[in-house]
Coordinates of C-alpha atoms and ligand atoms in Angstrom, one line a residue:
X219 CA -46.7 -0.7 -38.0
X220 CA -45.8 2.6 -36.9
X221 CA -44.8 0.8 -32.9
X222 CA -42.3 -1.0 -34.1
X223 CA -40.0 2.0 -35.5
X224 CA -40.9 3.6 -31.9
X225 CA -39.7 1.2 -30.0
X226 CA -37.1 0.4 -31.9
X227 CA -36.0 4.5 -32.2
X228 CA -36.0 4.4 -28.1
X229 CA -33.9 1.2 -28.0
X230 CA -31.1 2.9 -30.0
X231 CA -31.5 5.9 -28.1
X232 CA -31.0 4.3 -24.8
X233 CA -28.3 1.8 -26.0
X234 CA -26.5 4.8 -27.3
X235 CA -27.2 6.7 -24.2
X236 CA -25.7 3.9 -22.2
X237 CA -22.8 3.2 -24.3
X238 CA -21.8 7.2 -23.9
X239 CA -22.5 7.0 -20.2
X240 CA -19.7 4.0 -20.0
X241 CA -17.6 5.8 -22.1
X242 CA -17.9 9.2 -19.9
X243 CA -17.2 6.3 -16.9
X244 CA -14.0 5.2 -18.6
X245 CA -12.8 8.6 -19.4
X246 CA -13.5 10.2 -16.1
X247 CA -11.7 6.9 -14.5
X248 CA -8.9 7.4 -16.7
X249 CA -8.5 11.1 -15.3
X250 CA -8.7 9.5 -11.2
X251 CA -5.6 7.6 -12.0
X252 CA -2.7 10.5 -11.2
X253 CA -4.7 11.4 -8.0
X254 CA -4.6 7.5 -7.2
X255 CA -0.9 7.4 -7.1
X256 CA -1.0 9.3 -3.9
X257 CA -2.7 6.3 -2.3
X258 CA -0.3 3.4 -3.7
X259 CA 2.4 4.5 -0.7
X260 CA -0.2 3.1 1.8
X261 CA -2.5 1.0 -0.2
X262 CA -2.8 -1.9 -2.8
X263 CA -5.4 -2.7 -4.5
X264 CA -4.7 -6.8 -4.7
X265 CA -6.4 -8.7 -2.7
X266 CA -4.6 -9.6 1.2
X267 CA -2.2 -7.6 0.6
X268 CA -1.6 -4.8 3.9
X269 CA 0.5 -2.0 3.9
X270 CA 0.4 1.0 6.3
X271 CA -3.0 1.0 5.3
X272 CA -5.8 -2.3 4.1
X273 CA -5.7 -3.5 1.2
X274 CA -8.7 -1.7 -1.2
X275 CA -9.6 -4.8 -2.7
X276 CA -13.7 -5.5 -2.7
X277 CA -14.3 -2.7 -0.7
X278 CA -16.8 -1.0 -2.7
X279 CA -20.2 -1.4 -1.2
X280 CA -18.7 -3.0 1.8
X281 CA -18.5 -1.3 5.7
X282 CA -15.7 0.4 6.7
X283 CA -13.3 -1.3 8.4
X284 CA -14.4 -4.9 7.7
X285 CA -10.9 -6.6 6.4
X286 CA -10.4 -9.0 9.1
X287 CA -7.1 -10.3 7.8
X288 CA -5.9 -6.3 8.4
X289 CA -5.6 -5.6 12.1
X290 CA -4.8 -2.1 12.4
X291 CA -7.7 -0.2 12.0
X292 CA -8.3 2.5 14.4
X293 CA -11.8 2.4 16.9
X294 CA -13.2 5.3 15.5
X295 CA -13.2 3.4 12.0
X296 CA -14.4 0.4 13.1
X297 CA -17.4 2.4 15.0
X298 CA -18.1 4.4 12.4
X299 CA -21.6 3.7 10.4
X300 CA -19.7 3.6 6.5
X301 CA -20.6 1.8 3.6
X302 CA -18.1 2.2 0.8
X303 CA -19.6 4.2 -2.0
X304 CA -19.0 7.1 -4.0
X305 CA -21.2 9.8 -1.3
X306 CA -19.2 8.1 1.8
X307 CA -15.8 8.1 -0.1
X308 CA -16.2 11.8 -1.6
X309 CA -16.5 12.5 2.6
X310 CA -13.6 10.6 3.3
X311 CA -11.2 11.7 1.0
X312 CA -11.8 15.5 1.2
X313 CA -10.9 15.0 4.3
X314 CA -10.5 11.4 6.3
X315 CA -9.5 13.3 10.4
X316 CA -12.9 14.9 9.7
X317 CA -15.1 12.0 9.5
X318 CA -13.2 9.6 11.2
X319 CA -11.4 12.1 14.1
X320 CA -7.8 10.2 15.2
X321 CA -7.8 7.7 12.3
X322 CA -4.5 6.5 11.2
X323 CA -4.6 7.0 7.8
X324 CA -2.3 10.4 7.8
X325 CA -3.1 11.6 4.3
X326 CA -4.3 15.4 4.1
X327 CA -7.3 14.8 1.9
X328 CA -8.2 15.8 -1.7
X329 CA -9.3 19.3 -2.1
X330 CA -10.6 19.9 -5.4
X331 CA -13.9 18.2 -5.9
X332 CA -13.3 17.3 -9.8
X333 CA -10.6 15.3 -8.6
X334 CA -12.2 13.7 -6.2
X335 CA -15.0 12.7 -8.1
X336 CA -12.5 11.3 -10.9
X337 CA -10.9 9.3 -8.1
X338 CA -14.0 8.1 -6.9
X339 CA -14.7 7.5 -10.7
X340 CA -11.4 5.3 -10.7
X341 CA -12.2 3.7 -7.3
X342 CA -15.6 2.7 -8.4
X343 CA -14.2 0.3 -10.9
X344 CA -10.7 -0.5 -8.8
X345 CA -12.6 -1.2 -5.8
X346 CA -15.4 -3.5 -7.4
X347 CA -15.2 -7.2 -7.1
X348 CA -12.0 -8.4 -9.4
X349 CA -11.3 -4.3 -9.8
X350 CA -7.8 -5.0 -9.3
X351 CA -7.1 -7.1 -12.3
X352 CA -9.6 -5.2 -14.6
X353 CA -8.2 -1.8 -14.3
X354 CA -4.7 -3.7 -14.7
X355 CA -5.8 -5.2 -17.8
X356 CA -8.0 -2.3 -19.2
X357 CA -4.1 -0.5 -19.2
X358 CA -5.8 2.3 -16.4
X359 CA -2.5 1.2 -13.8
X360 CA 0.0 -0.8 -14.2
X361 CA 0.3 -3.8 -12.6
X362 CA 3.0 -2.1 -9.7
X363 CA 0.5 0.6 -9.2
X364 CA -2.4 -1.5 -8.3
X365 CA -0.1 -4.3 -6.2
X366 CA 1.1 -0.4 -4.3
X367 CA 4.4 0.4 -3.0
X368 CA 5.1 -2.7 -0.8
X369 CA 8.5 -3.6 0.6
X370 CA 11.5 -4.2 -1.6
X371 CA 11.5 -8.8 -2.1
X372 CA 14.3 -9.3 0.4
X373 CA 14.1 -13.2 -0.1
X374 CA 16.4 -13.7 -2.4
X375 CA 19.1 -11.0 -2.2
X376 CA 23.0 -10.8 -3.4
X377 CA 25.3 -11.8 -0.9
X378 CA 26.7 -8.8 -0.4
X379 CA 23.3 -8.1 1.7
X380 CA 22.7 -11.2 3.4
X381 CA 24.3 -11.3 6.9
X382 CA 26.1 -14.4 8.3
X383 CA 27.1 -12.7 11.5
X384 CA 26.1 -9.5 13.7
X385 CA 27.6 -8.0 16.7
X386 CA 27.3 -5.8 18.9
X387 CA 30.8 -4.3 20.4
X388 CA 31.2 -0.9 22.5
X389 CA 29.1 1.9 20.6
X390 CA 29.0 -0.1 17.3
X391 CA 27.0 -3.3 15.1
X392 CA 29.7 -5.3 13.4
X393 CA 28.0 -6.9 10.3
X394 CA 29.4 -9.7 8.1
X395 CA 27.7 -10.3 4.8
X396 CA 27.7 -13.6 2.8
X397 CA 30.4 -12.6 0.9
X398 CA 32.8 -12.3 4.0
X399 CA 33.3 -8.4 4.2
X400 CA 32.7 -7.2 8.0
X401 CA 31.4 -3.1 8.0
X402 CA 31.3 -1.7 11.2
X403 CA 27.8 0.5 11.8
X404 CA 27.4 3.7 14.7
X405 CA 24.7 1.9 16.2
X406 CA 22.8 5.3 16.3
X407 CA 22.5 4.9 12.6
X408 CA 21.6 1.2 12.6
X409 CA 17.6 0.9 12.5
X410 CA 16.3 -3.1 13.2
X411 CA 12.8 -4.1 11.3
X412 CA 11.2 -7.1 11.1
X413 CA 9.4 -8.6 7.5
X414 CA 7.7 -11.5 8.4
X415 CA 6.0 -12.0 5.3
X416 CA 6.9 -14.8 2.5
X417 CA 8.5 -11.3 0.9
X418 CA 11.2 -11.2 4.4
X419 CA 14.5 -12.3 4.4
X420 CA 15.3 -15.9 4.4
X421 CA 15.2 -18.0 8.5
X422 CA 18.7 -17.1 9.7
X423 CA 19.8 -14.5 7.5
X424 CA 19.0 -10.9 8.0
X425 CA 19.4 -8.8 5.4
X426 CA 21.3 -5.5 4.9
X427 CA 19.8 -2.4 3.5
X428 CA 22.1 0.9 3.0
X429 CA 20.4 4.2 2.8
X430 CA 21.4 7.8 3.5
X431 CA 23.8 9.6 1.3
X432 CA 26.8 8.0 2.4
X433 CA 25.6 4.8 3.1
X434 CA 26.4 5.3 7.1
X435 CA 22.7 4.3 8.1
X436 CA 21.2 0.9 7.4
X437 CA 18.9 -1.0 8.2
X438 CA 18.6 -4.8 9.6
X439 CA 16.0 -6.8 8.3
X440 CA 15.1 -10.0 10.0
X441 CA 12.2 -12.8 9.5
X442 CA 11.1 -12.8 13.2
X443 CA 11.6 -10.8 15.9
X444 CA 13.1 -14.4 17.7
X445 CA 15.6 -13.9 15.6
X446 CA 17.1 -10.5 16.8
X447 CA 18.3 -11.6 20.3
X448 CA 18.9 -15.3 18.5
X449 CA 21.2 -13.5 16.3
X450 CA 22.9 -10.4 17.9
X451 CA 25.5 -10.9 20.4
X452 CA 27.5 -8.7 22.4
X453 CA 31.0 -9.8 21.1
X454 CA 34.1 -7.5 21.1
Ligands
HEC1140 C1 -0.2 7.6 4.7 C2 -0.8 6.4 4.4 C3 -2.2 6.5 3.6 C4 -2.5 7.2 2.5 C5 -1.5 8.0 1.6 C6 -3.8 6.8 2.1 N1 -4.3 6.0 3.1 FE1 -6.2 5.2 3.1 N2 -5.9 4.4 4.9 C7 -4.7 4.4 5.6 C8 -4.8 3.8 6.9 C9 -3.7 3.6 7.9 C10 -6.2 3.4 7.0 C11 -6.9 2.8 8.2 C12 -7.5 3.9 8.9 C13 -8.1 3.6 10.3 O1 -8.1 2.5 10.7 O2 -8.6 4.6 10.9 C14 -6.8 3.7 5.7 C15 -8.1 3.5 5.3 C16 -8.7 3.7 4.1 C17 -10.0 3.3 3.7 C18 -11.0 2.5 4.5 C19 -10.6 1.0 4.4 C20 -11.6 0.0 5.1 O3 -11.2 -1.2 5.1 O4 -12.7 0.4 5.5 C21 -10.2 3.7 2.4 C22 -11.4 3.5 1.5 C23 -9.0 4.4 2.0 N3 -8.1 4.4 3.1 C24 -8.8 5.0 0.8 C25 -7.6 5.7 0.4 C26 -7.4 6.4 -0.8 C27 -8.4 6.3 -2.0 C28 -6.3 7.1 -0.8 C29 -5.6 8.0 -1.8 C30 -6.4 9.1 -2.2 C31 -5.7 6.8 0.6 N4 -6.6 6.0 1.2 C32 -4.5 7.3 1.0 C33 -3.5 4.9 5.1 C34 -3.4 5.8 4.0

């Protein structure tokens, strides 16, 4: 008679104990989430999707540098003995040129340990299998924060930023937009990019985008790089 009560006593103890311990999880996740920010210019937590940095998607418990669709990791990365967890990430983000001397990912580290381990906290659950969508849906990030800052959607832009024609003349880019105006560009202050994802301007139109203060330096975005000697002439 009296096991019973026992057992019963310790099963309510531990359910409660675990409950508390996922609620502690939630809360200390919730407090990762400003620190995260930081990593959304170079990261996105959606599967396949690359920017300066790999997708975070699934990483958790995984070895470093194992995203094969993602081909710019550095040597030192790819030699390096990591598995993704919260001891290896706690190393990495106090301070990645430390364990990983040279690597690419430019980002100055997280100083204060109670960040870090609510970022890690955050991670843990953003970086799990299906993370992604789960800390999107438990209202952690929103659903820009966890896709990460990617490129602008240049495949279906006004006209006034789709270019029919571009030349090159003297010192200068002459660029005619859909909508038939021609602006003439100091080519010092003309930059040329590629997007060749499904996001890139439409085959055969570049796109335009203005920047600067006075809108004297743009940029030229085309879908391939065939495309920028297909395109650009030398026409005065
Ligand atoms: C300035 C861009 C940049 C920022 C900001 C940045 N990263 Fe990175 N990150 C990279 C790059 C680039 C790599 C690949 C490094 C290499 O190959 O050496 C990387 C690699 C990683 C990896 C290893 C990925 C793998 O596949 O093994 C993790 C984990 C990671 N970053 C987490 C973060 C977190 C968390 C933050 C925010 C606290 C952050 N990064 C901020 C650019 C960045």
């Amino acid at each position: 008679m009296l096991k019973f009560p026992v057992c019963a006593a310790i099963a309510v103890v531990i359910g409660f104990t675990g409950t508390a311990t996922a609620e502690d999880a939630a809360e200390l996740a919730k407090e990762g989430v400003p620190a995260y920010r930081l990593c959304t210019a170079c990261h996105s937590l959606q599967p396949g999707i690359h920017l300066s940095g790999p997708s975070l998607a699934d990483l958790w418990g995984k070895k470093a540098a194992s995203i094969e669709s993602y081909g710019r990791y550095t040597e030192g990365l790819k030699k390096a003995d990591i598995v993704w967890g919260a001891d290896t990430l706690n190393a990495w983000l106090a301070n990645p040129q430390a364990i990983v001397p040279g690597t690419t990912m430019t980002f100055r580290g997280v100083e204060k340990k109670e960040t870090r381990m609510s970022l890690i906290a955050f991670l843990r659950q953003a970086m799990a299998e299906g993370g992604s969508a789960k800390v999107v849906k438990d209202g952690l990030i929103s659903h820009d924060s966890a896709e990460g800052q990617i490129p602008p959607d240049l495949s279906s832009v006004g006209e006034n930023q789709r270019i029919k024609e571009i030349r090159h003349c003297r010192d200068a880019y002459y660029v005619t937009t859909a909508d038939g105006a021609e602006f003439p560009f100091w080519e010092t202050n003309v930059r040329i990019k590629t997007d060749t994802s499904a996001r890139g301007p439409q085959k055969g139109e570049p796109v335009l985008l203005r920047s600067g203060m006075a809108g004297d330096r743009v940029t030229v975005v085309f879908s391939s790089l065939a495309e920028i000697s297909l395109l650009v002439a030398e026409k005065c």
